[in-house]
Coordinates of C-alpha atoms and ligand atoms in Angstrom, one line a residue:
M193 CA 60.1 -15.9 -30.7
E194 CA 60.0 -15.2 -27.0
S195 CA 56.7 -13.6 -26.0
K196 CA 57.1 -10.4 -24.0
E197 CA 55.2 -9.6 -20.8
F198 CA 54.4 -6.2 -19.3
L199 CA 54.0 -5.9 -15.6
I200 CA 51.1 -3.4 -15.0
E201 CA 50.8 -3.6 -11.2
S202 CA 52.3 -5.6 -8.4
N203 CA 50.7 -6.7 -5.2
V204 CA 47.9 -4.2 -5.1
P205 CA 44.9 -5.0 -2.8
F206 CA 42.3 -6.7 -5.0
E207 CA 39.7 -4.0 -4.4
Q208 CA 42.1 -1.3 -5.5
S209 CA 43.4 -3.1 -8.6
A210 CA 43.4 -1.5 -12.0
I211 CA 41.0 -4.1 -13.2
W212 CA 38.1 -2.1 -11.7
N213 CA 39.3 0.9 -13.7
Y214 CA 39.2 -1.1 -16.9
N215 CA 35.6 -2.0 -16.2
N216 CA 34.8 1.6 -15.6
E217 CA 36.5 2.7 -18.8
F218 CA 34.7 0.0 -20.7
Y219 CA 31.2 1.1 -19.6
Q220 CA 32.0 4.8 -19.9
S221 CA 33.4 4.5 -23.4
K222 CA 30.8 2.1 -24.8
G223 CA 27.6 3.4 -23.4
I224 CA 24.6 1.5 -24.8
E225 CA 26.8 -0.2 -27.4
A226 CA 28.0 -2.5 -24.7
W227 CA 24.6 -4.3 -25.2
S228 CA 23.4 -3.3 -28.6
E229 CA 26.6 -4.7 -30.1
G230 CA 26.1 -7.9 -28.0
I231 CA 29.4 -7.4 -26.1
V232 CA 28.0 -7.8 -22.6
P233 CA 25.5 -10.6 -22.2
H234 CA 22.2 -9.5 -20.7
N235 CA 19.5 -12.0 -21.8
V236 CA 19.8 -14.3 -18.8
T237 CA 19.2 -11.6 -16.2
S238 CA 17.1 -9.0 -18.2
N239 CA 14.2 -10.7 -19.9
S240 CA 10.5 -10.7 -19.8
L241 CA 10.2 -13.6 -17.4
V242 CA 12.7 -12.1 -14.9
A243 CA 10.8 -8.8 -15.2
Q244 CA 7.4 -10.5 -14.6
T245 CA 9.0 -12.1 -11.4
Y246 CA 10.2 -8.7 -10.2
A247 CA 6.8 -7.1 -11.1
K248 CA 5.0 -9.7 -9.0
L249 CA 7.3 -9.0 -6.0
I250 CA 6.9 -5.3 -6.4
F251 CA 3.2 -5.6 -6.7
G252 CA 3.2 -7.7 -3.5
F253 CA 5.3 -5.0 -1.8
L254 CA 2.9 -2.2 -3.0
N255 CA 0.0 -4.1 -1.6
D256 CA 1.7 -4.5 1.7
L257 CA 2.3 -0.7 1.8
A258 CA -1.3 0.0 0.8
L259 CA -2.3 -1.0 4.3
R260 CA -0.1 1.8 5.9
T261 CA -1.2 5.3 6.8
E262 CA 1.0 7.1 4.4
S263 CA -0.2 4.9 1.5
N264 CA -0.6 7.9 -0.8
K265 CA 3.1 8.8 -0.8
V266 CA 5.2 7.7 -3.8
V267 CA 7.1 4.4 -3.6
Y268 CA 10.5 4.7 -5.2
I269 CA 11.9 1.7 -7.1
L270 CA 15.5 2.4 -7.7
E271 CA 17.3 0.3 -10.3
L272 CA 21.1 0.4 -9.9
G273 CA 23.4 0.2 -12.9
A274 CA 20.4 -0.1 -15.2
G275 CA 22.6 -0.2 -18.4
H276 CA 20.4 -0.8 -21.4
G277 CA 17.1 -0.1 -19.6
R278 CA 15.4 -3.2 -21.0
L279 CA 14.6 -4.7 -17.6
C280 CA 12.9 -1.5 -16.6
F281 CA 10.7 -1.4 -19.6
H282 CA 9.7 -5.1 -19.1
V283 CA 9.0 -4.5 -15.4
L284 CA 6.8 -1.5 -16.2
Q285 CA 4.8 -3.4 -18.8
H286 CA 4.1 -6.3 -16.4
L287 CA 3.6 -4.1 -13.3
K288 CA 1.1 -1.8 -15.0
K289 CA -0.9 -4.8 -16.1
L290 CA -1.0 -6.2 -12.6
I291 CA -2.1 -2.8 -11.2
T292 CA -4.8 -2.3 -13.9
N293 CA -6.2 -5.8 -13.4
S294 CA -6.4 -5.5 -9.6
T295 CA -9.4 -4.1 -7.7
R296 CA -7.1 -3.0 -4.8
T297 CA -5.6 0.5 -4.7
T298 CA -1.9 0.5 -4.4
P299 CA 0.4 3.5 -3.6
P300 CA 1.7 5.5 -6.6
F301 CA 5.2 4.4 -7.7
C302 CA 8.1 5.9 -9.5
Y303 CA 10.7 3.6 -11.1
V304 CA 14.1 5.4 -11.2
L305 CA 16.7 4.2 -13.8
T306 CA 20.2 5.0 -12.5
D307 CA 23.7 4.4 -13.8
Y308 CA 27.0 6.2 -13.5
V309 CA 27.4 6.5 -17.3
E310 CA 26.1 9.9 -18.5
D311 CA 25.5 8.6 -22.0
N312 CA 23.2 5.9 -20.7
L313 CA 21.1 8.6 -18.9
T314 CA 20.8 10.6 -22.2
Y315 CA 19.7 7.4 -23.9
Y316 CA 16.9 6.8 -21.3
K317 CA 15.8 10.4 -21.6
N318 CA 15.4 10.2 -25.3
H319 CA 14.1 6.7 -25.7
P320 CA 10.7 6.8 -27.5
Q321 CA 9.4 3.8 -25.5
F322 CA 10.0 5.6 -22.2
Q323 CA 8.2 8.9 -23.0
T324 CA 4.7 8.0 -21.8
F325 CA 6.1 6.7 -18.5
F326 CA 8.1 9.9 -18.0
E327 CA 5.0 11.9 -18.7
S328 CA 2.9 9.9 -16.2
G329 CA 5.6 10.3 -13.5
E330 CA 5.9 6.5 -13.2
L331 CA 9.5 6.7 -14.5
D332 CA 12.5 8.9 -13.7
F333 CA 16.2 8.7 -14.1
A334 CA 19.3 9.8 -12.2
H335 CA 23.0 9.7 -12.2
F336 CA 24.2 7.5 -9.4
D337 CA 27.7 6.2 -8.7
A338 CA 27.3 3.3 -6.2
T339 CA 30.8 3.7 -4.9
K340 CA 30.0 7.2 -3.6
K341 CA 27.7 8.5 -0.9
T342 CA 25.3 10.9 -2.6
E343 CA 21.9 12.3 -2.7
I344 CA 19.9 11.2 -5.8
H345 CA 18.7 13.9 -8.1
L346 CA 15.8 12.7 -10.2
L347 CA 16.3 14.5 -13.5
N348 CA 12.8 14.2 -14.9
S349 CA 10.9 15.5 -11.9
D350 CA 13.7 17.6 -10.4
I351 CA 13.1 15.9 -7.0
I352 CA 16.2 15.2 -4.8
L353 CA 16.1 12.1 -2.6
K354 CA 18.1 13.1 0.5
T355 CA 18.5 11.8 4.0
N356 CA 15.1 10.7 5.4
S357 CA 13.2 12.4 2.6
V358 CA 11.4 9.3 1.5
Q359 CA 8.5 7.9 3.5
H360 CA 8.2 4.3 2.3
P361 CA 11.1 1.8 2.2
I362 CA 13.0 2.3 -1.1
F363 CA 12.7 -0.8 -3.4
V364 CA 16.2 -1.3 -4.8
I365 CA 16.9 -3.5 -7.8
A366 CA 20.5 -4.7 -8.2
N367 CA 20.4 -6.9 -11.3
Y368 CA 23.7 -8.2 -12.5
F369 CA 25.2 -5.3 -10.7
F370 CA 27.1 -6.0 -7.5
D371 CA 29.9 -7.8 -9.3
S372 CA 30.7 -4.5 -11.1
L373 CA 31.6 -2.9 -7.8
P374 CA 35.1 -3.4 -6.4
N375 CA 35.1 -6.4 -4.0
E376 CA 37.7 -7.3 -1.5
L377 CA 39.2 -10.8 -1.8
F378 CA 40.1 -13.1 1.1
H379 CA 41.7 -16.5 1.2
I380 CA 40.8 -18.9 4.0
H381 CA 42.6 -22.0 4.9
N382 CA 42.9 -24.0 8.2
N383 CA 40.8 -21.4 9.9
E384 CA 43.1 -18.5 9.0
I385 CA 42.2 -15.5 6.9
S386 CA 44.5 -13.8 4.4
K387 CA 43.9 -10.7 2.5
C388 CA 44.6 -11.0 -1.2
S389 CA 46.5 -8.6 -3.4
V390 CA 46.9 -8.9 -7.1
S391 CA 49.6 -8.5 -9.8
I392 CA 48.7 -7.9 -13.4
K393 CA 50.8 -8.9 -16.4
S394 CA 49.8 -8.0 -19.9
S395 CA 50.8 -9.7 -23.2
V396 CA 50.7 -6.4 -25.0
D397 CA 52.3 -3.0 -24.2
P398 CA 49.6 -1.4 -22.0
L399 CA 50.4 2.0 -23.7
S400 CA 49.6 0.6 -27.1
V401 CA 45.9 -0.3 -26.6
P402 CA 43.0 1.7 -25.3
I403 CA 42.6 1.2 -21.5
Q404 CA 39.1 -0.4 -21.9
E405 CA 40.6 -3.1 -24.1
L406 CA 43.4 -4.1 -21.8
L407 CA 41.3 -6.8 -20.1
K408 CA 41.7 -9.0 -23.1
Y409 CA 45.4 -9.2 -22.7
I410 CA 45.9 -9.5 -18.9
D411 CA 46.7 -12.3 -16.5
L412 CA 46.3 -12.0 -12.7
S413 CA 48.3 -13.6 -10.0
Y414 CA 47.5 -13.4 -6.3
K415 CA 49.5 -12.9 -3.1
K416 CA 48.0 -13.8 0.3
T417 CA 48.9 -11.8 3.5
K418 CA 47.8 -13.3 6.8
S419 CA 45.3 -11.1 8.6
K420 CA 44.1 -11.1 12.2
P421 CA 40.8 -9.9 13.7
P422 CA 39.5 -7.2 13.5
F423 CA 39.7 -7.5 9.7
T424 CA 38.1 -4.1 9.1
Q425 CA 36.9 -1.1 11.0
D426 CA 33.3 -1.9 10.4
R427 CA 31.7 -3.9 13.3
I428 CA 29.2 -5.8 11.1
H429 CA 31.6 -6.4 8.2
N430 CA 34.0 -7.8 10.8
K431 CA 31.4 -10.1 12.3
I432 CA 30.7 -11.6 8.8
L433 CA 34.4 -12.1 8.1
Q434 CA 34.9 -13.7 11.5
E435 CA 32.4 -16.4 10.5
Y436 CA 34.7 -17.4 7.7
L437 CA 37.3 -18.4 10.3
N438 CA 35.2 -21.6 10.7
I439 CA 36.3 -22.6 7.2
N440 CA 39.0 -25.2 7.1
E441 CA 39.2 -25.8 3.4
D442 CA 41.3 -23.9 0.9
T443 CA 38.8 -21.2 -0.1
F444 CA 38.8 -17.8 -1.9
I445 CA 35.9 -15.5 -0.9
F446 CA 34.9 -12.1 -2.3
F447 CA 33.7 -9.6 0.2
P448 CA 31.3 -6.9 -1.2
K449 CA 32.3 -4.1 1.1
I450 CA 31.4 -1.3 -1.3
A451 CA 28.0 -3.0 -2.1
L452 CA 27.2 -3.1 1.6
H453 CA 28.2 0.6 2.0
C454 CA 26.0 1.4 -1.0
L455 CA 23.0 -0.3 0.6
S456 CA 23.6 1.6 3.9
N457 CA 23.8 4.9 2.0
I458 CA 20.6 4.3 0.1
K459 CA 18.8 3.1 3.2
Q460 CA 19.5 6.5 4.9
L461 CA 17.4 8.3 2.2
S462 CA 14.2 6.8 3.6
K463 CA 12.5 6.8 6.9
G464 CA 11.2 3.4 6.1
G465 CA 14.5 1.6 5.2
L466 CA 15.0 -0.5 2.1
V467 CA 14.0 -3.6 0.3
L468 CA 16.5 -5.1 -2.0
L469 CA 15.9 -7.4 -4.9
T470 CA 19.1 -8.8 -6.4
M471 CA 20.0 -11.3 -9.0
D472 CA 23.4 -12.5 -10.2
K473 CA 25.6 -15.5 -10.4
G474 CA 26.6 -16.5 -6.9
Y475 CA 25.4 -18.3 -3.8
H476 CA 23.9 -17.5 -0.4
R477 CA 24.7 -20.7 1.4
L478 CA 28.1 -20.9 3.0
P479 CA 28.8 -24.6 1.9
D480 CA 28.4 -23.4 -1.7
L481 CA 31.3 -20.9 -1.2
I482 CA 33.7 -23.4 0.3
N483 CA 36.5 -24.6 -1.9
D484 CA 36.1 -21.7 -4.3
K485 CA 39.3 -21.5 -6.4
E486 CA 41.4 -18.4 -7.3
P487 CA 39.0 -16.1 -9.1
D488 CA 39.1 -16.2 -12.9
L489 CA 37.6 -13.1 -14.5
V490 CA 34.8 -13.9 -17.0
K491 CA 35.7 -11.4 -19.7
H492 CA 33.2 -10.0 -22.2
G493 CA 34.3 -6.4 -22.8
S494 CA 33.9 -5.8 -19.1
F495 CA 34.2 -8.7 -16.6
S496 CA 32.0 -10.6 -14.2
L497 CA 32.6 -12.3 -10.9
L498 CA 30.5 -14.4 -8.5
V499 CA 28.5 -12.3 -6.0
N500 CA 28.9 -13.3 -2.3
F501 CA 25.2 -13.4 -1.5
H502 CA 26.1 -15.0 1.8
A503 CA 27.7 -11.8 3.0
L504 CA 24.8 -9.7 1.8
K505 CA 22.4 -12.1 3.7
Q506 CA 24.5 -12.0 6.9
F507 CA 24.7 -8.2 6.7
C508 CA 20.9 -7.9 6.5
L509 CA 20.5 -10.4 9.4
H510 CA 23.0 -8.5 11.6
L511 CA 20.9 -5.4 11.0
K512 CA 17.8 -7.3 12.2
G513 CA 16.4 -7.5 8.7
K514 CA 14.7 -10.4 7.0
V515 CA 16.1 -12.4 4.0
L516 CA 14.3 -14.4 1.4
F517 CA 16.4 -16.9 -0.5
P518 CA 15.5 -20.2 -2.0
T519 CA 15.7 -23.2 0.3
F520 CA 18.0 -25.0 -2.1
S521 CA 21.1 -24.0 -4.0
N522 CA 20.6 -22.6 -7.5
F523 CA 22.0 -24.1 -10.6
S524 CA 23.0 -20.9 -12.3
I525 CA 21.5 -17.6 -10.9
E526 CA 20.6 -16.5 -7.4
L527 CA 17.6 -14.3 -6.7
G528 CA 17.4 -12.9 -3.2
C529 CA 15.1 -10.4 -1.5
L530 CA 16.5 -8.6 1.6
I531 CA 14.3 -6.6 3.8
F532 CA 16.1 -3.8 5.7
T533 CA 13.2 -2.2 7.6
D534 CA 11.8 -2.0 11.1
E535 CA 8.7 -3.9 10.5
V536 CA 10.2 -6.9 8.8
N537 CA 7.2 -9.2 9.3
N538 CA 4.7 -6.8 7.7
F539 CA 5.5 -7.9 4.1
I540 CA 3.1 -10.8 3.8
E541 CA 2.2 -10.2 0.1
L542 CA 5.8 -9.7 -0.9
E543 CA 6.8 -13.0 0.9
G544 CA 3.9 -14.8 -0.7
A545 CA 5.0 -13.6 -4.2
Y546 CA 8.6 -14.7 -3.4
D547 CA 7.3 -18.2 -2.4
E548 CA 5.3 -18.5 -5.6
Y549 CA 7.6 -16.9 -8.2
V550 CA 11.1 -17.7 -6.8
E551 CA 10.9 -20.6 -4.3
K552 CA 8.6 -22.8 -6.3
F553 CA 9.7 -21.9 -9.8
S554 CA 12.3 -19.2 -10.5
P555 CA 14.2 -17.5 -13.3
D556 CA 16.9 -20.1 -12.6
D557 CA 14.5 -23.0 -13.5
Y558 CA 13.3 -21.1 -16.6
N559 CA 16.8 -20.6 -17.7
I560 CA 17.5 -24.3 -17.6
I561 CA 14.3 -25.1 -19.6
K562 CA 15.2 -22.4 -22.2
E563 CA 18.8 -23.8 -22.6
M564 CA 17.3 -27.3 -23.0
C565 CA 15.1 -26.0 -25.9
Y566 CA 18.0 -24.3 -27.5
S567 CA 20.1 -27.4 -27.5
N568 CA 17.2 -29.6 -28.8
V569 CA 16.1 -27.1 -31.4
S570 CA 16.1 -29.6 -34.2
N571 CA 13.4 -31.7 -32.5
L572 CA 11.1 -28.8 -31.7
K573 CA 7.7 -28.6 -33.4
I574 CA 5.6 -25.5 -33.8
K575 CA 3.5 -26.2 -30.7
D576 CA 6.8 -26.6 -28.7
L577 CA 8.0 -23.3 -30.0
I578 CA 4.7 -21.6 -29.1
A579 CA 4.9 -23.1 -25.6
I580 CA 8.4 -21.8 -25.0
Y581 CA 7.5 -18.3 -26.3
R582 CA 4.6 -18.3 -23.9
L583 CA 6.7 -19.5 -21.0
S584 CA 9.2 -16.8 -21.8
K585 CA 6.4 -14.2 -21.3
Y586 CA 6.8 -13.3 -24.9
D587 CA 10.5 -12.3 -24.6
A588 CA 11.9 -11.1 -27.9
S589 CA 15.4 -12.6 -27.4
V590 CA 13.9 -16.1 -27.2
F591 CA 11.7 -15.4 -30.2
I592 CA 14.8 -14.3 -32.2
N593 CA 16.9 -17.2 -31.1
L594 CA 14.3 -19.7 -32.2
L595 CA 13.4 -17.8 -35.4
P596 CA 15.4 -19.9 -37.9
K597 CA 13.6 -23.0 -36.6
L598 CA 10.2 -21.3 -36.7
K599 CA 10.7 -20.2 -40.3
H600 CA 11.6 -23.7 -41.3
S601 CA 8.5 -25.2 -39.6
L602 CA 5.9 -22.9 -41.2
N603 CA 5.2 -25.1 -44.2
V604 CA 3.1 -27.5 -42.2
I605 CA 1.0 -25.7 -39.6
S606 CA -2.5 -26.3 -38.3
L607 CA -5.2 -23.7 -38.0
K608 CA -5.0 -23.7 -34.2
E609 CA -1.2 -23.2 -34.3
R610 CA -1.5 -20.4 -37.0
E611 CA -3.9 -18.4 -34.8
R612 CA -1.9 -18.9 -31.7
L613 CA 1.3 -17.9 -33.4
A614 CA -0.2 -14.7 -34.7
H615 CA -1.3 -13.9 -31.1
V616 CA 2.2 -14.7 -29.8
I617 CA 3.7 -12.4 -32.4
D618 CA 1.6 -9.4 -31.2
L619 CA 2.6 -10.0 -27.6
V620 CA 6.3 -10.4 -28.4
W621 CA 6.1 -7.0 -30.2
L622 CA 4.4 -5.4 -27.2
M623 CA 7.1 -6.6 -24.9
Y624 CA 10.0 -5.7 -27.2
F625 CA 12.3 -2.9 -26.1
N626 CA 14.4 -1.6 -28.9
I627 CA 18.1 -1.0 -28.1
N628 CA 19.2 -0.9 -31.8
E629 CA 20.4 -4.5 -32.0
Q630 CA 21.2 -5.8 -35.5
V631 CA 18.0 -7.7 -36.0
D632 CA 15.0 -5.8 -37.4
L633 CA 12.3 -7.6 -35.3
S634 CA 9.3 -5.8 -36.8
Y635 CA 10.5 -6.9 -40.3
E636 CA 10.9 -10.5 -39.1
L637 CA 7.5 -10.5 -37.5
G638 CA 6.0 -9.1 -40.7
I639 CA 7.6 -11.9 -42.7
I640 CA 6.1 -14.6 -40.5
L641 CA 2.7 -13.1 -40.6
Y642 CA 2.9 -12.8 -44.4
D643 CA 3.7 -16.5 -44.5
L644 CA 0.7 -17.2 -42.3
A645 CA -1.4 -15.1 -44.7
Y646 CA -2.2 -12.4 -42.1
Y647 CA -1.5 -9.8 -44.8
S648 CA -3.0 -6.8 -43.1
N649 CA -1.1 -7.4 -39.8
A650 CA 2.1 -8.1 -41.8
A651 CA 1.7 -4.7 -43.6
N652 CA 1.5 -3.0 -40.2
Y653 CA 4.7 -4.6 -39.0
F654 CA 6.5 -3.6 -42.2
Q655 CA 5.3 -0.1 -41.4
H656 CA 6.8 -0.3 -37.9
S657 CA 10.0 -1.3 -39.5
I658 CA 10.0 1.7 -41.8
S659 CA 9.1 4.0 -38.9
Q660 CA 12.0 2.7 -36.9
N661 CA 14.7 2.1 -39.5
G662 CA 13.7 4.1 -42.5
M663 CA 12.8 2.8 -45.9
Q664 CA 14.6 -0.5 -46.8
A665 CA 14.0 -2.0 -50.3
D666 CA 13.2 -5.5 -48.8
V667 CA 10.7 -4.1 -46.4
I668 CA 8.8 -1.9 -48.8
Y669 CA 8.8 -4.8 -51.4
N670 CA 7.1 -7.1 -48.9
Q671 CA 4.7 -4.4 -47.8
A672 CA 3.6 -3.8 -51.4
L673 CA 3.1 -7.6 -51.7
C674 CA 0.8 -7.5 -48.7
Y675 CA -1.3 -4.8 -50.4
Y676 CA -1.4 -7.0 -53.6
Q677 CA -2.6 -10.0 -51.6
L678 CA -5.3 -7.8 -49.9
R679 CA -6.3 -6.5 -53.3
Q680 CA -5.7 -2.9 -52.0
D681 CA -4.7 -1.7 -55.5
E682 CA -4.5 2.0 -54.6
Q683 CA -2.1 1.3 -51.7
F684 CA -0.2 -1.2 -53.8
Y685 CA 0.5 1.3 -56.6
F686 CA 1.3 4.1 -54.1
T687 CA 3.8 1.9 -52.3
L688 CA 5.3 0.6 -55.6
N689 CA 5.8 4.1 -57.0
K690 CA 7.3 5.4 -53.8
A691 CA 9.7 2.4 -53.8
K692 CA 10.7 3.0 -57.5
A693 CA 11.4 6.6 -56.8
M694 CA 13.5 5.8 -53.8
F695 CA 15.3 2.8 -55.2
P696 CA 15.4 3.4 -59.0
D697 CA 18.2 0.8 -59.6
T698 CA 16.7 -2.0 -57.5
E699 CA 15.4 -4.8 -59.7
I700 CA 13.0 -6.5 -57.3
F701 CA 10.4 -3.9 -58.0
T702 CA 10.1 -4.8 -61.7
S703 CA 8.7 -8.2 -60.6
L704 CA 5.9 -6.3 -58.8
E705 CA 5.0 -4.5 -62.0
K706 CA 4.4 -7.8 -63.7
L707 CA 1.9 -9.1 -61.1
D708 CA -1.6 -9.9 -62.4
M709 CA -3.9 -7.1 -61.1
T710 CA -7.1 -8.4 -62.7
Ligands
SAM943 C1 27.0 -5.9 -15.9 S1 26.2 -4.4 -16.3 C2 24.5 -4.8 -15.9 C3 23.5 -4.0 -16.6 C4 22.0 -4.4 -16.3 N1 21.7 -4.1 -14.9 C5 21.8 -5.8 -16.6 O1 21.2 -6.5 -15.8 O2 22.1 -6.3 -17.7 C6 26.7 -3.3 -15.0 C7 26.0 -1.9 -15.1 O3 26.4 -1.2 -13.9 C8 26.9 0.1 -14.3 N2 27.9 0.4 -13.2 C9 29.2 -0.1 -13.1 N3 29.8 0.4 -12.0 C10 28.9 1.3 -11.5 C11 28.9 2.2 -10.4 N4 30.0 2.3 -9.6 N5 27.8 2.9 -10.1 C12 26.7 2.9 -10.9 N6 26.6 2.1 -12.0 C13 27.7 1.3 -12.3 C14 27.5 0.0 -15.7 O4 27.5 1.2 -16.4 C15 26.5 -1.0 -16.3 O5 25.4 -0.4 -16.8

């Protein structure tokens, strides 16, 4: 049978294409489920090691600001498109520790979670693990659409960040974010630039599926229209694009016009300018961009593209800012720090932290080691697992991914490994930010501790599971077993009776009644 095709749009400038609308509809309709259901990947860019890296850089920045006269004024850390909020939680955990363990006094800070999805904001507001940070004033949240020029209304403190209202440079985090904003697309060949427009065909009738699901069914084709300088109205954007006239090879290049506007808008809120920390797939060196083929959307509910870090870098340099990027090309993810302030050379501690935690060993390197462990999982021994858990800075997603191997390895374990593993488990739990994914981490941790004969600790983790997810037969059964092993008869009978009352038809509890209590 002949397959039918539906033309959705024809020769629309790439940045105005309907694909951006599909992305918006996806995020607006899914809210937190985009991540809790595992639709949009986030473990590579939002994990405990990435957060530790960010915390070290922020801590360096705070130390640099501590030397200034207005050091008692609040430093705002603004996370754009924060989505699940997990990165924020991890950063706060690491940053608080750095501050507590330091003898130096740093300025007060306020981390602001922002997104343009209202449901995500409600989710931040109500999340139990954020409450103490809201109360201390170290955390706030705000609606912010990066495609619009707006003030930023902090909804917890009711403070409005408006033009020149902030004293210190604003520390902006754009993590896996700039590729969500509409980009322009250019094609360069033989030192000529063409602007790209796009046509969309769908394999299903677009009226028959919800708009946020259309991405699955579409194919894009591109049309190039030769363009001459000036390519845009904006003087700096134009300078960056003119550089691309030096490219001879057949090359497609994204241009992040809206991201650049967004940065200019945020910069205006502060008298001190802005420092940007940004991580994504993409490159900052021009040779790495040359020969890029027609873009192919990486689809996962929404879609991802490569970020043109080279354009971000040149934008910052044209504004007399300073850029920190690694000396060499990355293998997978780029992490840049761009300083858009007047006193660009006064960030010694920040630059030192960048050198140590990005230039010498970065989240990109960590990612490679992690993948190597995953692909060699069958050869890993307990001490290898412990080492990768520690390297990950006790990241729960790494713990969960290696859990089947860990469970299989527990039958032969040394005393040293047993103690260290119990310690790892406590730190993984401290770092864990619950976004209602399917796995019940506290239950899994309880099971491991039970196997290691840490019965009291195991009972506590089963209690965490009950507090978070309600009473489950398996959990309460294992908790009762802990009390049996601990010879806490009163607790054992109390738990058993509670379980029988709740699950009268569940057979596993009869085996508990047959245990030898003498
Ligand atoms: C790819 S997700 C990244 C989430 C998170 N930053 C991470 O690293 O996993 C993109 C996020 O940006 C948000 N977003 C997309 N377009 C936006 C816009 N124009 N303004 C503000 N947020 C936006 C989405 O709601 C989503 O939370």
